[in-house]
PDB file of C-alpha atoms in Angstrom:
ATOM      1  CA  MET J 530      25.511   9.349   7.818  1.00  0.00           C
ATOM      2  CA  GLY J 531      25.909   5.959   9.916  1.00  0.00           C
ATOM      3  CA  ASN J 532      27.915   2.947   8.756  1.00  0.00           C
ATOM      4  CA  ALA J 533      26.532   0.539   6.187  1.00  0.00           C
ATOM      5  CA  VAL J 534      24.583  -2.370   7.936  1.00  0.00           C
ATOM      6  CA  ALA J 535      25.719  -5.809   8.015  1.00  0.00           C
ATOM      7  CA  ARG J 536      23.033  -7.291   5.704  1.00  0.00           C
ATOM      8  CA  GLU J 537      24.148  -8.067   2.414  1.00  0.00           C
ATOM      9  CA  ASP J 538      21.419 -10.226   1.245  1.00  0.00           C
ATOM     10  CA  PHE J 539      17.809 -10.727   1.435  1.00  0.00           C
ATOM     11  CA  GLU J 540      16.616 -13.484   4.294  1.00  0.00           C
ATOM     12  CA  TRP J 541      15.965 -16.260   1.490  1.00  0.00           C
ATOM     13  CA  VAL J 542      13.346 -18.725   3.365  1.00  0.00           C
ATOM     14  CA  TYR J 543      12.382 -22.422   2.224  1.00  0.00           C
ATOM     15  CA  THR J 544       9.044 -22.452   3.701  1.00  0.00           C
ATOM     16  CA  ASP J 545       5.718 -21.540   2.436  1.00  0.00           C
ATOM     17  CA  GLN J 546       4.200 -18.217   3.971  1.00  0.00           C
ATOM     18  CA  PRO J 547       2.230 -18.801   7.305  1.00  0.00           C
ATOM     19  CA  HIS J 548      -0.848 -17.141   6.070  1.00  0.00           C
ATOM     20  CA  ALA J 549      -2.495 -20.156   4.341  1.00  0.00           C
ATOM     21  CA  ASP J 550      -1.910 -22.536   7.056  1.00  0.00           C
ATOM     22  CA  ARG J 551      -3.111 -19.999   9.575  1.00  0.00           C
ATOM     23  CA  ARG J 552      -6.374 -19.581   7.918  1.00  0.00           C
ATOM     24  CA  LYS J 553      -7.200 -22.747   7.895  1.00  0.00           C
ATOM     25  CA  GLU J 554      -6.737 -23.355  11.450  1.00  0.00           C
ATOM     26  CA  ILE J 555      -8.579 -20.225  12.450  1.00  0.00           C
ATOM     27  CA  LEU J 556     -11.548 -21.165  10.313  1.00  0.00           C
ATOM     28  CA  ALA J 557     -11.690 -24.546  11.686  1.00  0.00           C
ATOM     29  CA  LYS J 558     -11.812 -23.216  15.380  1.00  0.00           C
ATOM     30  CA  HIS J 559     -13.824 -19.934  14.177  1.00  0.00           C
ATOM     31  CA  PRO J 560     -16.097 -20.814  11.484  1.00  0.00           C
ATOM     32  CA  GLU J 561     -17.960 -17.504  12.389  1.00  0.00           C
ATOM     33  CA  ILE J 562     -15.342 -15.462  10.752  1.00  0.00           C
ATOM     34  CA  LYS J 563     -16.595 -17.034   7.639  1.00  0.00           C
ATOM     35  CA  ALA J 564     -19.633 -14.585   7.876  1.00  0.00           C
ATOM     36  CA  LEU J 565     -17.657 -11.188   7.539  1.00  0.00           C
ATOM     37  CA  MET J 566     -16.812 -12.374   3.879  1.00  0.00           C
ATOM     38  CA  LYS J 567     -18.475  -9.968   2.196  1.00  0.00           C
ATOM     39  CA  PRO J 568     -18.341  -6.308   0.555  1.00  0.00           C
ATOM     40  CA  ASP J 569     -18.035  -3.646   2.573  1.00  0.00           C
ATOM     41  CA  HIS J 570     -21.010  -0.910   0.758  1.00  0.00           C
ATOM     42  CA  ASN J 571     -19.749   1.627   2.702  1.00  0.00           C
ATOM     43  CA  LEU J 572     -16.633   1.862   0.981  1.00  0.00           C
ATOM     44  CA  ILE J 573     -18.666   3.358  -2.112  1.00  0.00           C
ATOM     45  CA  TRP J 574     -19.971   6.353  -0.108  1.00  0.00           C
ATOM     46  CA  VAL J 575     -16.479   6.668   1.452  1.00  0.00           C
ATOM     47  CA  VAL J 576     -14.676   6.876  -1.586  1.00  0.00           C
ATOM     48  CA  VAL J 577     -17.270   9.673  -3.365  1.00  0.00           C
ATOM     49  CA  LEU J 578     -16.451  11.628  -0.224  1.00  0.00           C
ATOM     50  CA  MET J 579     -13.061  11.464  -0.813  1.00  0.00           C
ATOM     51  CA  VAL J 580     -13.031  12.580  -4.672  1.00  0.00           C
ATOM     52  CA  LEU J 581     -15.358  15.558  -3.731  1.00  0.00           C
ATOM     53  CA  ALA J 582     -13.010  16.792  -1.292  1.00  0.00           C
ATOM     54  CA  GLN J 583     -10.248  16.872  -3.463  1.00  0.00           C
ATOM     55  CA  LEU J 584     -12.168  18.248  -6.179  1.00  0.00           C
ATOM     56  CA  THR J 585     -13.488  20.961  -3.777  1.00  0.00           C
ATOM     57  CA  ALA J 586      -9.441  21.061  -2.540  1.00  0.00           C
ATOM     58  CA  PHE J 587      -8.230  21.999  -6.526  1.00  0.00           C
ATOM     59  CA  TYR J 588     -11.122  24.475  -6.498  1.00  0.00           C
ATOM     60  CA  LEU J 589      -9.933  26.368  -3.474  1.00  0.00           C
ATOM     61  CA  VAL J 590      -6.109  26.110  -3.984  1.00  0.00           C
ATOM     62  CA  LYS J 591      -6.136  27.694  -7.546  1.00  0.00           C
ATOM     63  CA  ASP J 592      -5.333  30.980  -6.499  1.00  0.00           C
ATOM     64  CA  LEU J 593      -3.597  30.762  -3.607  1.00  0.00           C
ATOM     65  CA  ASP J 594       0.235  31.850  -2.857  1.00  0.00           C
ATOM     66  CA  TRP J 595       2.589  29.088  -3.882  1.00  0.00           C
ATOM     67  CA  LYS J 596       3.657  28.657  -0.596  1.00  0.00           C
ATOM     68  CA  TRP J 597      -0.141  27.655   1.077  1.00  0.00           C
ATOM     69  CA  VAL J 598      -0.174  25.556  -2.348  1.00  0.00           C
ATOM     70  CA  ILE J 599       2.780  23.411  -1.536  1.00  0.00           C
ATOM     71  CA  PHE J 600       1.552  23.418   2.449  1.00  0.00           C
ATOM     72  CA  TRP J 601      -1.855  21.886   1.879  1.00  0.00           C
ATOM     73  CA  ALA J 602      -0.744  19.498  -0.406  1.00  0.00           C
ATOM     74  CA  TYR J 603       1.380  18.196   2.592  1.00  0.00           C
ATOM     75  CA  VAL J 604      -1.030  18.535   5.304  1.00  0.00           C
ATOM     76  CA  PHE J 605      -4.651  17.543   3.342  1.00  0.00           C
ATOM     77  CA  GLY J 606      -4.068  16.572  -0.048  1.00  0.00           C
ATOM     78  CA  SER J 607      -1.250  13.914   0.987  1.00  0.00           C
ATOM     79  CA  CYS J 608      -3.234  12.530   3.488  1.00  0.00           C
ATOM     80  CA  ILE J 609      -6.552  12.270   1.517  1.00  0.00           C
ATOM     81  CA  SER J 610      -4.191  11.197  -1.926  1.00  0.00           C
ATOM     82  CA  HIS J 611      -2.572   8.062   0.744  1.00  0.00           C
ATOM     83  CA  SER J 612      -6.228   7.269   2.382  1.00  0.00           C
ATOM     84  CA  MET J 613      -7.388   7.024  -1.251  1.00  0.00           C
ATOM     85  CA  THR J 614      -4.218   4.350  -2.342  1.00  0.00           C
ATOM     86  CA  LEU J 615      -5.367   2.068   0.404  1.00  0.00           C
ATOM     87  CA  ALA J 616      -9.243   2.643  -0.761  1.00  0.00           C
ATOM     88  CA  ILE J 617      -7.987   1.323  -4.156  1.00  0.00           C
ATOM     89  CA  HIS J 618      -6.288  -0.990  -2.538  1.00  0.00           C
ATOM     90  CA  GLU J 619      -9.578  -2.601  -1.110  1.00  0.00           C
ATOM     91  CA  ILE J 620     -11.317  -1.958  -4.398  1.00  0.00           C
ATOM     92  CA  SER J 621      -8.752  -4.476  -5.828  1.00  0.00           C
ATOM     93  CA  HIS J 622      -9.784  -7.175  -3.407  1.00  0.00           C
ATOM     94  CA  ASN J 623     -13.579  -6.404  -4.707  1.00  0.00           C
ATOM     95  CA  SER J 624     -14.133  -5.035  -1.474  1.00  0.00           C
ATOM     96  CA  ALA J 625     -16.560  -2.644  -2.531  1.00  0.00           C
ATOM     97  CA  PHE J 626     -19.095  -4.478  -4.915  1.00  0.00           C
ATOM     98  CA  GLY J 627     -18.121  -8.148  -4.172  1.00  0.00           C
ATOM     99  CA  ASN J 628     -16.306 -10.808  -6.202  1.00  0.00           C
ATOM    100  CA  SER J 629     -19.580 -11.545  -7.887  1.00  0.00           C
ATOM    101  CA  LYS J 630     -19.537  -8.217  -9.363  1.00  0.00           C
ATOM    102  CA  ALA J 631     -15.635  -8.066 -10.457  1.00  0.00           C
ATOM    103  CA  MET J 632     -15.659  -5.347 -12.809  1.00  0.00           C
ATOM    104  CA  TRP J 633     -17.674  -2.798 -11.163  1.00  0.00           C
ATOM    105  CA  ASN J 634     -14.726  -2.649  -8.730  1.00  0.00           C
ATOM    106  CA  ARG J 635     -12.726  -2.340 -11.687  1.00  0.00           C
ATOM    107  CA  TRP J 636     -14.773   0.484 -13.185  1.00  0.00           C
ATOM    108  CA  PHE J 637     -14.961   1.934  -9.346  1.00  0.00           C
ATOM    109  CA  GLY J 638     -10.991   1.364  -9.049  1.00  0.00           C
ATOM    110  CA  ILE J 639     -10.248   3.913 -12.339  1.00  0.00           C
ATOM    111  CA  PHE J 640     -13.221   6.645 -10.591  1.00  0.00           C
ATOM    112  CA  ALA J 641     -11.285   6.515  -7.133  1.00  0.00           C
ATOM    113  CA  ASN J 642      -7.804   6.857  -8.921  1.00  0.00           C
ATOM    114  CA  LEU J 643      -9.019  10.428 -10.570  1.00  0.00           C
ATOM    115  CA  PRO J 644      -7.766  12.442  -7.867  1.00  0.00           C
ATOM    116  CA  LEU J 645      -4.422  10.973  -7.489  1.00  0.00           C
ATOM    117  CA  GLY J 646      -3.304  12.519 -10.955  1.00  0.00           C
ATOM    118  CA  LEU J 647      -1.454   8.873 -12.232  1.00  0.00           C
ATOM    119  CA  PRO J 648      -2.891   6.310 -13.615  1.00  0.00           C
ATOM    120  CA  TYR J 649      -2.462   3.731 -10.889  1.00  0.00           C
ATOM    121  CA  SER J 650      -5.356   1.325  -9.623  1.00  0.00           C
ATOM    122  CA  ILE J 651      -5.424  -1.374 -12.479  1.00  0.00           C
ATOM    123  CA  SER J 652      -1.763  -1.751 -12.562  1.00  0.00           C
ATOM    124  CA  PHE J 653      -1.760  -2.099  -8.814  1.00  0.00           C
ATOM    125  CA  LYS J 654      -4.238  -4.871  -8.859  1.00  0.00           C
ATOM    126  CA  ARG J 655      -2.580  -7.181 -11.192  1.00  0.00           C
ATOM    127  CA  TYR J 656       0.577  -6.946  -8.950  1.00  0.00           C
ATOM    128  CA  HIS J 657      -1.117  -6.679  -5.374  1.00  0.00           C
ATOM    129  CA  MET J 658      -2.521 -10.145  -6.331  1.00  0.00           C
ATOM    130  CA  ASP J 659       0.732 -11.463  -6.753  1.00  0.00           C
ATOM    131  CA  HIS J 660       1.802 -10.054  -3.623  1.00  0.00           C
ATOM    132  CA  HIS J 661      -0.770 -12.280  -1.691  1.00  0.00           C
ATOM    133  CA  ARG J 662      -0.318 -15.670  -3.683  1.00  0.00           C
ATOM    134  CA  TYR J 663       3.593 -15.216  -3.518  1.00  0.00           C
ATOM    135  CA  LEU J 664       4.476 -13.340  -0.461  1.00  0.00           C
ATOM    136  CA  GLY J 665       7.998 -12.581  -0.992  1.00  0.00           C
ATOM    137  CA  GLY J 666       8.337 -14.472  -4.272  1.00  0.00           C
ATOM    138  CA  ASP J 667      11.428 -14.212  -6.370  1.00  0.00           C
ATOM    139  CA  GLY J 668      10.878 -12.819  -9.366  1.00  0.00           C
ATOM    140  CA  ILE J 669       7.378 -12.386  -8.772  1.00  0.00           C
ATOM    141  CA  ASP J 670       6.330 -10.236  -5.330  1.00  0.00           C
ATOM    142  CA  VAL J 671       6.927  -6.671  -6.772  1.00  0.00           C
ATOM    143  CA  ASP J 672       6.727  -5.675  -3.026  1.00  0.00           C
ATOM    144  CA  ILE J 673      10.098  -6.988  -2.428  1.00  0.00           C
ATOM    145  CA  PRO J 674      12.845  -4.173  -3.053  1.00  0.00           C
ATOM    146  CA  THR J 675      15.636  -4.631  -5.880  1.00  0.00           C
ATOM    147  CA  ASN J 676      18.917  -5.707  -4.999  1.00  0.00           C
ATOM    148  CA  PHE J 677      20.350  -2.258  -6.088  1.00  0.00           C
ATOM    149  CA  GLU J 678      17.657  -0.805  -3.393  1.00  0.00           C
ATOM    150  CA  GLY J 679      19.314  -3.517  -1.269  1.00  0.00           C
ATOM    151  CA  TRP J 680      22.779  -2.634  -2.043  1.00  0.00           C
ATOM    152  CA  PHE J 681      22.849   1.096  -2.502  1.00  0.00           C
ATOM    153  CA  PHE J 682      20.542   2.471   0.025  1.00  0.00           C
ATOM    154  CA  CYS J 683      22.689   0.945   3.496  1.00  0.00           C
ATOM    155  CA  THR J 684      23.477   4.103   5.440  1.00  0.00           C
ATOM    156  CA  ARG J 685      21.291   6.161   7.460  1.00  0.00           C
ATOM    157  CA  PHE J 686      21.221   9.395   4.955  1.00  0.00           C
ATOM    158  CA  ARG J 687      20.302   6.707   2.032  1.00  0.00           C
ATOM    159  CA  LYS J 688      17.630   5.224   3.648  1.00  0.00           C
ATOM    160  CA  PHE J 689      16.254   8.709   4.568  1.00  0.00           C
ATOM    161  CA  ILE J 690      16.471   9.310   1.035  1.00  0.00           C
ATOM    162  CA  TRP J 691      14.941   6.243   0.258  1.00  0.00           C
ATOM    163  CA  ILE J 692      12.108   6.810   2.138  1.00  0.00           C
ATOM    164  CA  VAL J 693      11.193  10.145   0.427  1.00  0.00           C
ATOM    165  CA  LEU J 694      11.540   8.459  -3.149  1.00  0.00           C
ATOM    166  CA  GLN J 695       9.286   5.529  -2.010  1.00  0.00           C
ATOM    167  CA  PRO J 696       6.816   6.555  -4.750  1.00  0.00           C
ATOM    168  CA  PHE J 697       8.732   6.141  -7.484  1.00  0.00           C
ATOM    169  CA  PHE J 698      10.625   2.946  -6.422  1.00  0.00           C
ATOM    170  CA  TYR J 699       7.149   1.588  -6.393  1.00  0.00           C
ATOM    171  CA  ALA J 700       6.212   2.890  -9.855  1.00  0.00           C
ATOM    172  CA  ILE J 701       9.360   1.809 -11.150  1.00  0.00           C
ATOM    173  CA  ARG J 702      10.197  -1.337  -9.669  1.00  0.00           C
ATOM    174  CA  PRO J 703       7.289  -3.945 -11.537  1.00  0.00           C
ATOM    175  CA  LEU J 704       9.173  -2.831 -14.664  1.00  0.00           C
ATOM    176  CA  CYS J 705      12.682  -4.139 -13.370  1.00  0.00           C
ATOM    177  CA  ILE J 706      11.508  -7.016 -11.474  1.00  0.00           C
ATOM    178  CA  ASN J 707       8.293  -8.616 -13.259  1.00  0.00           C
ATOM    179  CA  PRO J 708       6.918  -6.349 -16.462  1.00  0.00           C
ATOM    180  CA  LYS J 709       3.678  -7.341 -17.800  1.00  0.00           C
ATOM    181  CA  PRO J 710       2.083  -7.266 -21.211  1.00  0.00           C
ATOM    182  CA  ILE J 711      -0.662  -4.042 -20.837  1.00  0.00           C
ATOM    183  CA  THR J 712      -3.973  -4.618 -20.725  1.00  0.00           C
ATOM    184  CA  ARG J 713      -7.113  -2.860 -22.083  1.00  0.00           C
ATOM    185  CA  LEU J 714      -8.074  -1.773 -18.894  1.00  0.00           C
ATOM    186  CA  GLU J 715      -4.562  -0.196 -18.102  1.00  0.00           C
ATOM    187  CA  ILE J 716      -5.206   1.722 -20.982  1.00  0.00           C
ATOM    188  CA  ILE J 717      -8.801   2.558 -20.474  1.00  0.00           C
ATOM    189  CA  ASN J 718      -7.219   3.528 -16.557  1.00  0.00           C
ATOM    190  CA  LEU J 719      -4.671   5.796 -18.084  1.00  0.00           C
ATOM    191  CA  LEU J 720      -6.595   7.358 -20.384  1.00  0.00           C
ATOM    192  CA  ALA J 721      -9.203   8.693 -18.286  1.00  0.00           C
ATOM    193  CA  GLN J 722      -6.748   9.335 -15.807  1.00  0.00           C
ATOM    194  CA  LEU J 723      -4.698  12.035 -18.505  1.00  0.00           C
ATOM    195  CA  SER J 724      -8.399  13.285 -19.526  1.00  0.00           C
ATOM    196  CA  PHE J 725      -9.301  14.442 -16.078  1.00  0.00           C
ATOM    197  CA  ASP J 726      -6.258  15.932 -15.885  1.00  0.00           C
ATOM    198  CA  VAL J 727      -6.608  17.922 -18.542  1.00  0.00           C
ATOM    199  CA  VAL J 728      -9.832  18.918 -17.450  1.00  0.00           C
ATOM    200  CA  ILE J 729      -8.658  20.362 -13.905  1.00  0.00           C
ATOM    201  CA  TYR J 730      -5.908  21.973 -15.629  1.00  0.00           C
ATOM    202  CA  TYR J 731      -8.351  23.618 -18.341  1.00  0.00           C
ATOM    203  CA  LEU J 732     -10.944  24.660 -15.240  1.00  0.00           C
ATOM    204  CA  TRP J 733      -8.154  25.993 -12.566  1.00  0.00           C
ATOM    205  CA  GLY J 734      -4.626  26.034 -13.958  1.00  0.00           C
ATOM    206  CA  VAL J 735      -1.507  24.540 -12.777  1.00  0.00           C
ATOM    207  CA  LYS J 736      -1.573  25.533  -9.038  1.00  0.00           C
ATOM    208  CA  SER J 737      -4.106  22.567  -8.571  1.00  0.00           C
ATOM    209  CA  ILE J 738      -2.623  20.207 -11.021  1.00  0.00           C
ATOM    210  CA  PHE J 739       0.335  20.718  -9.000  1.00  0.00           C
ATOM    211  CA  TYR J 740      -1.424  20.457  -5.485  1.00  0.00           C
ATOM    212  CA  MET J 741      -2.829  17.025  -6.766  1.00  0.00           C
ATOM    213  CA  LEU J 742       0.364  15.262  -7.984  1.00  0.00           C
ATOM    214  CA  ALA J 743       2.202  16.910  -4.856  1.00  0.00           C
ATOM    215  CA  GLY J 744       0.261  15.545  -2.680  1.00  0.00           C
ATOM    216  CA  SER J 745       0.199  12.096  -4.202  1.00  0.00           C
ATOM    217  CA  VAL J 746       4.154  12.145  -4.122  1.00  0.00           C
ATOM    218  CA  LEU J 747       4.270  13.613  -0.464  1.00  0.00           C
ATOM    219  CA  GLY J 748       1.704  11.395   0.784  1.00  0.00           C
ATOM    220  CA  LEU J 749       3.621   8.052  -0.538  1.00  0.00           C
ATOM    221  CA  GLY J 750       7.226   9.147   0.670  1.00  0.00           C
ATOM    222  CA  LEU J 751       8.003  11.117   3.759  1.00  0.00           C
ATOM    223  CA  HIS J 752       4.727  10.943   5.751  1.00  0.00           C
ATOM    224  CA  PRO J 753       3.424   9.510   8.906  1.00  0.00           C
ATOM    225  CA  ILE J 754       1.068   7.080   6.832  1.00  0.00           C
ATOM    226  CA  SER J 755       4.552   5.661   4.824  1.00  0.00           C
ATOM    227  CA  GLY J 756       5.644   3.709   7.450  1.00  0.00           C
ATOM    228  CA  HIS J 757       3.052   1.000   7.065  1.00  0.00           C
ATOM    229  CA  PHE J 758       5.046   0.390   3.619  1.00  0.00           C
ATOM    230  CA  ILE J 759       7.523  -0.708   5.917  1.00  0.00           C
ATOM    231  CA  ALA J 760       5.886  -1.880   9.049  1.00  0.00           C
ATOM    232  CA  GLU J 761       3.903  -4.382   7.090  1.00  0.00           C
ATOM    233  CA  HIS J 762       6.433  -7.009   6.127  1.00  0.00           C
ATOM    234  CA  TYR J 763      10.229  -5.586   6.831  1.00  0.00           C
ATOM    235  CA  MET J 764      12.029  -7.825   9.132  1.00  0.00           C
ATOM    236  CA  PHE J 765      12.490  -6.179  12.609  1.00  0.00           C
ATOM    237  CA  LEU J 766      12.346  -9.526  14.482  1.00  0.00           C
ATOM    238  CA  LYS J 767      14.019 -12.415  12.568  1.00  0.00           C
ATOM    239  CA  GLY J 768      11.563 -15.243  11.650  1.00  0.00           C
ATOM    240  CA  HIS J 769       8.432 -12.806  11.517  1.00  0.00           C
ATOM    241  CA  GLU J 770       7.580 -11.595   8.002  1.00  0.00           C
ATOM    242  CA  THR J 771       4.406  -9.636   8.249  1.00  0.00           C
ATOM    243  CA  TYR J 772       3.572  -7.361  10.883  1.00  0.00           C
ATOM    244  CA  SER J 773       0.417  -5.662  12.559  1.00  0.00           C
ATOM    245  CA  TYR J 774       0.059  -2.036  13.641  1.00  0.00           C
ATOM    246  CA  TYR J 775      -3.141  -1.026  16.153  1.00  0.00           C
ATOM    247  CA  GLY J 776      -2.686   2.541  15.979  1.00  0.00           C
ATOM    248  CA  PRO J 777      -5.033   5.505  15.489  1.00  0.00           C
ATOM    249  CA  LEU J 778      -3.503   6.047  11.660  1.00  0.00           C
ATOM    250  CA  ASN J 779      -6.295   3.270  10.562  1.00  0.00           C
ATOM    251  CA  LEU J 780      -8.866   5.094  10.745  1.00  0.00           C
ATOM    252  CA  LEU J 781      -7.236   6.691   7.809  1.00  0.00           C
ATOM    253  CA  THR J 782      -6.285   3.640   5.819  1.00  0.00           C
ATOM    254  CA  PHE J 783      -8.874   0.982   6.057  1.00  0.00           C
ATOM    255  CA  ASN J 784      -7.404  -0.478   8.927  1.00  0.00           C
ATOM    256  CA  VAL J 785      -4.713  -1.272   6.302  1.00  0.00           C
ATOM    257  CA  GLY J 786      -2.518  -1.821  10.193  1.00  0.00           C
ATOM    258  CA  TYR J 787      -3.892  -4.977  10.633  1.00  0.00           C
ATOM    259  CA  HIS J 788      -1.757  -6.541   7.999  1.00  0.00           C
ATOM    260  CA  ASN J 789      -1.477 -10.152   9.245  1.00  0.00           C
ATOM    261  CA  GLU J 790      -5.399 -10.537   9.593  1.00  0.00           C
ATOM    262  CA  HIS J 791      -5.300  -9.003   6.225  1.00  0.00           C
ATOM    263  CA  HIS J 792      -2.991 -11.462   4.552  1.00  0.00           C
ATOM    264  CA  ASP J 793      -5.164 -14.388   6.695  1.00  0.00           C
ATOM    265  CA  PHE J 794      -8.141 -13.571   5.253  1.00  0.00           C
ATOM    266  CA  PRO J 795      -8.076 -11.366   1.888  1.00  0.00           C
ATOM    267  CA  ASN J 796     -11.162 -11.293   0.931  1.00  0.00           C
ATOM    268  CA  ILE J 797     -12.594  -9.679   4.581  1.00  0.00           C
ATOM    269  CA  PRO J 798     -13.026  -5.965   4.081  1.00  0.00           C
ATOM    270  CA  GLY J 799     -11.080  -3.380   6.116  1.00  0.00           C
ATOM    271  CA  LYS J 800     -13.579  -2.373   8.319  1.00  0.00           C
ATOM    272  CA  SER J 801     -13.981  -6.077   9.446  1.00  0.00           C
ATOM    273  CA  LEU J 802     -10.389  -7.023  10.322  1.00  0.00           C
ATOM    274  CA  PRO J 803     -10.528  -5.761  14.124  1.00  0.00           C
ATOM    275  CA  LEU J 804     -13.545  -8.215  14.194  1.00  0.00           C
ATOM    276  CA  VAL J 805     -11.216 -11.025  13.386  1.00  0.00           C
ATOM    277  CA  LYS J 806      -8.374  -9.886  15.414  1.00  0.00           C
ATOM    278  CA  LYS J 807     -11.125 -10.018  18.531  1.00  0.00           C
ATOM    279  CA  ILE J 808     -12.461 -13.054  17.531  1.00  0.00           C
ATOM    280  CA  ALA J 809      -9.380 -14.996  16.615  1.00  0.00           C
ATOM    281  CA  ALA J 810      -7.216 -13.207  19.650  1.00  0.00           C
ATOM    282  CA  GLU J 811      -5.340 -16.413  20.407  1.00  0.00           C
ATOM    283  CA  TYR J 812      -3.703 -16.264  17.046  1.00  0.00           C
ATOM    284  CA  TYR J 813      -2.791 -12.523  16.993  1.00  0.00           C
ATOM    285  CA  ASP J 814      -2.141 -10.998  20.734  1.00  0.00           C
ATOM    286  CA  ASN J 815       1.166 -12.780  20.758  1.00  0.00           C
ATOM    287  CA  LEU J 816       2.567 -11.872  17.423  1.00  0.00           C
ATOM    288  CA  PRO J 817       5.191  -8.724  16.892  1.00  0.00           C
ATOM    289  CA  GLN J 818       2.798  -5.635  16.611  1.00  0.00           C
ATOM    290  CA  TYR J 819       3.279  -1.856  16.114  1.00  0.00           C
ATOM    291  CA  ASN J 820       1.766   0.988  17.514  1.00  0.00           C
ATOM    292  CA  SER J 821       3.535   3.607  15.710  1.00  0.00           C
ATOM    293  CA  TRP J 822       4.486   4.226  11.802  1.00  0.00           C
ATOM    294  CA  ILE J 823       6.517   7.162  12.418  1.00  0.00           C
ATOM    295  CA  ARG J 824       8.546   5.110  14.984  1.00  0.00           C
ATOM    296  CA  VAL J 825       8.905   2.555  12.255  1.00  0.00           C
ATOM    297  CA  LEU J 826      10.348   5.076   9.973  1.00  0.00           C
ATOM    298  CA  TYR J 827      12.556   6.263  12.312  1.00  0.00           C
ATOM    299  CA  ASP J 828      13.868   3.196  13.524  1.00  0.00           C
ATOM    300  CA  PHE J 829      14.414   1.917  10.026  1.00  0.00           C
ATOM    301  CA  VAL J 830      16.421   5.160   9.328  1.00  0.00           C
ATOM    302  CA  MET J 831      18.548   4.712  12.462  1.00  0.00           C
ATOM    303  CA  ASP J 832      18.625   1.062  13.036  1.00  0.00           C
ATOM    304  CA  ASP J 833      22.056  -0.088  10.772  1.00  0.00           C
ATOM    305  CA  THR J 834      20.905  -3.576  10.961  1.00  0.00           C
ATOM    306  CA  ILE J 835      17.438  -2.605   9.014  1.00  0.00           C
ATOM    307  CA  SER J 836      17.713  -1.929   5.397  1.00  0.00           C
ATOM    308  CA  PRO J 837      15.644  -2.681   2.237  1.00  0.00           C
ATOM    309  CA  TYR J 838      17.467  -5.757   2.541  1.00  0.00           C
ATOM    310  CA  SER J 839      15.254  -6.942   5.391  1.00  0.00           C
ATOM    311  CA  ARG J 840      12.705  -8.739   3.962  1.00  0.00           C
ATOM    312  CA  MET J 841      12.255 -12.899   3.645  1.00  0.00           C
ATOM    313  CA  LYS J 842      12.432 -14.119  -0.096  1.00  0.00           C
ATOM    314  CA  ARG J 843      11.724 -17.269  -1.326  1.00  0.00           C
ATOM    315  CA  GLN J 844      12.348 -19.255  -4.321  1.00  0.00           C
ATOM    316  CA  LEU J 845       9.312 -20.452  -5.623  1.00  0.00           C
ATOM    317  CA  LYS J 846       8.249 -23.851  -7.008  1.00  0.00           C
ATOM    318  CA  GLY J 847       5.904 -25.259  -9.219  1.00  0.00           C
ATOM    319  CA  GLU J 848       3.767 -23.381 -11.522  1.00  0.00           C
ATOM    320  CA  VAL J 849       3.144 -19.430 -11.187  1.00  0.00           C
ATOM    321  CA  LYS J 850      -0.245 -18.251 -12.207  1.00  0.00           C
ATOM    322  CA  GLN J 851      -0.387 -14.663 -12.272  1.00  0.00           C
ATOM    323  CA  ASP J 852      -3.075 -11.661 -12.922  1.00  0.00           C
TER     324      ASP J 852
END
């Protein structure tokens, strides 16, 4: 089961996050990057096709044996579901319709949310903007694990369980760290989702509902794509708090692996992040990077010096503005 890891607290830092300064420096040297700051309208059609693919799957699994429902939920449904959460991530940055049509993006996010089974899109957008503005901010950035997670999930076996249960921690953590008043859009997101789930159950029964919910839970837990949760900000190398991944799973995840590039330029759609890396290669080529999210998951579990505590954390100063 492994021995307890040495780290007993987060890595507290007293400097600002590096992304704002690097963005200014890169834009001064490569102003042509500004041309990439525009919406990706192709995202709209990709999301529509993904929703249709899941609707087709809901229909096809309704009469299968349970073993095949579970099989397809993990092999196919989990991939589509996790990919859709990253489409919602893109939409939260207004990448579908642009900043001038922010509400169009909110409504589209609710639509993209439907095949996941659980309301997610509107709340994610509120908390994700805090993650960008206040990366590692104590009590603000809910991407940072709780002290309980760091303290308890400290052996190899427990870290494995933590990976399996990641979707539950991501759902519960905001309520523990930074609860926010519920907004009208969140209520609409909830009602739309419940109505969709009821319709699917009425049309095709419990196996379709199980496939939908199991795919979402499995896809965000013990799954190769879930390596990005750990790869993005867990401190495998001291002094580095954001890491990029340049492997093939970017094709399924809207290039979320280009994570240094994304934090430097959050208003550039994922489709264009490889161009950012190419244009400003001198800034990114020498930063720590990954080529395998599966290896990240393995190393996280097996390396006794890595745990949920392996994150940089900041005590924020001055006024904090949240969505």
